[in-house]
CSV table of C-alpha atoms in Angstrom, one decimal:
chain,number,residue,atom,x,y,z
V,9,UNK,CA,-45.4,-115.3,77.0
V,10,UNK,CA,-45.5,-114.7,73.3
V,11,UNK,CA,-43.3,-116.2,70.7
V,12,UNK,CA,-43.5,-116.3,66.9
V,13,UNK,CA,-44.9,-119.9,67.1
V,14,UNK,CA,-47.2,-119.4,70.1
V,15,UNK,CA,-48.8,-116.0,70.6
V,16,UNK,CA,-49.5,-115.4,74.3
V,17,UNK,CA,-52.6,-114.0,76.1
V,18,UNK,CA,-51.2,-110.5,75.8
V,19,UNK,CA,-49.9,-110.7,72.2
V,20,UNK,CA,-51.0,-107.5,70.5
V,21,UNK,CA,-50.6,-108.5,66.9
V,22,UNK,CA,-54.1,-109.8,66.4
V,23,UNK,CA,-55.6,-106.8,68.2
V,24,UNK,CA,-53.9,-104.2,65.9
V,25,UNK,CA,-56.1,-102.0,63.8
V,26,UNK,CA,-55.3,-102.4,60.1
V,27,UNK,CA,-53.4,-99.1,59.9
V,28,UNK,CA,-52.0,-99.1,63.5
V,29,UNK,CA,-48.2,-98.8,63.7
V,30,UNK,CA,-46.3,-101.0,66.3
V,31,UNK,CA,-42.8,-101.6,67.3
V,32,UNK,CA,-41.2,-105.0,68.0
V,33,UNK,CA,-38.3,-105.6,70.4
V,34,UNK,CA,-36.2,-108.7,70.0
V,35,UNK,CA,-34.1,-110.6,72.5
V,36,UNK,CA,-31.0,-110.2,70.3
V,37,UNK,CA,-31.1,-106.5,71.0
V,38,UNK,CA,-29.2,-106.2,74.3
V,39,UNK,CA,-31.2,-103.0,75.2
V,40,UNK,CA,-34.6,-104.7,74.8
V,41,UNK,CA,-34.9,-106.1,78.4
V,42,UNK,CA,-34.2,-102.7,80.0
V,43,UNK,CA,-36.7,-101.0,77.7
V,44,UNK,CA,-39.4,-103.5,78.6
V,45,UNK,CA,-38.7,-103.0,82.3
V,46,UNK,CA,-38.9,-99.2,81.8
V,47,UNK,CA,-42.3,-99.6,80.1
V,48,UNK,CA,-43.5,-101.6,83.1
V,49,UNK,CA,-42.2,-99.0,85.5
V,50,UNK,CA,-43.9,-96.2,83.6
V,51,UNK,CA,-47.3,-98.1,83.4
V,52,UNK,CA,-47.3,-98.7,87.2
V,53,UNK,CA,-46.2,-95.1,87.8
V,54,UNK,CA,-49.0,-93.8,85.5
V,55,UNK,CA,-51.6,-95.6,87.6
V,56,UNK,CA,-50.2,-94.1,90.8
V,57,UNK,CA,-50.1,-90.6,89.4
V,58,UNK,CA,-53.7,-90.8,88.2
V,59,UNK,CA,-54.7,-92.2,91.5
V,60,UNK,CA,-55.9,-95.4,90.0
V,61,UNK,CA,-55.4,-99.0,90.7
V,62,UNK,CA,-54.0,-101.7,88.5
V,63,UNK,CA,-56.5,-104.5,87.9
V,64,UNK,CA,-55.4,-108.1,88.6
V,65,UNK,CA,-55.5,-108.8,84.8
V,66,UNK,CA,-53.4,-105.8,84.0
V,67,UNK,CA,-50.9,-106.8,86.8
V,68,UNK,CA,-50.6,-110.2,85.1
V,69,UNK,CA,-49.8,-108.4,81.9
V,70,UNK,CA,-47.1,-106.3,83.6
V,71,UNK,CA,-45.6,-109.4,85.3
V,72,UNK,CA,-45.6,-111.2,81.9
V,73,UNK,CA,-43.6,-108.2,80.5
V,74,UNK,CA,-41.1,-108.5,83.4
V,75,UNK,CA,-40.8,-112.2,82.8
V,76,UNK,CA,-40.2,-111.5,79.1
V,77,UNK,CA,-37.4,-109.1,80.0
V,78,UNK,CA,-35.8,-111.9,82.1
V,79,UNK,CA,-36.2,-114.4,79.3
V,80,UNK,CA,-34.7,-111.9,76.8
V,81,UNK,CA,-31.7,-111.5,79.1
V,82,UNK,CA,-31.3,-115.2,79.3
V,83,UNK,CA,-31.8,-115.8,75.6
V,84,UNK,CA,-29.3,-113.0,74.7
V,85,UNK,CA,-26.8,-114.5,77.1
V,86,UNK,CA,-27.2,-118.0,75.6
V,87,UNK,CA,-26.8,-116.7,72.0
V,88,UNK,CA,-24.3,-113.8,72.5
V,89,UNK,CA,-21.5,-115.5,70.6
V,90,UNK,CA,-23.5,-116.3,67.5
V,91,UNK,CA,-25.1,-112.8,67.6
V,92,UNK,CA,-21.7,-111.2,67.7
V,93,UNK,CA,-20.3,-113.5,65.1
V,94,UNK,CA,-23.2,-112.6,62.7
V,95,UNK,CA,-22.4,-108.9,63.3
V,96,UNK,CA,-25.8,-108.2,64.9
V,97,UNK,CA,-24.6,-107.3,68.3
V,98,UNK,CA,-26.2,-104.2,69.7
V,99,UNK,CA,-23.7,-102.4,72.0
V,100,UNK,CA,-25.0,-102.7,75.6
V,101,UNK,CA,-26.1,-99.3,76.8
V,102,UNK,CA,-27.7,-98.4,80.0
V,103,UNK,CA,-31.5,-98.2,79.9
V,104,UNK,CA,-33.4,-97.3,83.1
V,105,UNK,CA,-34.9,-100.5,84.4
V,106,UNK,CA,-31.9,-102.7,83.3
V,107,UNK,CA,-31.2,-105.6,85.6
V,108,UNK,CA,-29.3,-104.5,88.6
V,109,UNK,CA,-30.8,-101.0,88.7
V,110,UNK,CA,-31.6,-99.9,92.2
V,111,UNK,CA,-34.6,-97.8,91.0
V,112,UNK,CA,-37.5,-100.2,91.1
């Protein structure tokens, strides 16, 4: 799991090309966990559609992303009051892959 203080095994920042754009999702964004889950779902589906298999190392990466989504949910729940008080609350909107979805 990556944090600002401790980049994880799958942290992409050090691997970026000098001119490569990237997008960061933060736990304070209530839509972030569902977006991460949707990314995992699409990566797995892509392997199936292409008739490929997911290597054990890539599966660990996908599972870490799922764990990150769970931790984002927990972090957001623990800090919801202060996020709202600071005016940073992102309205909760449904994102495919959100916790509780039956499509998995």
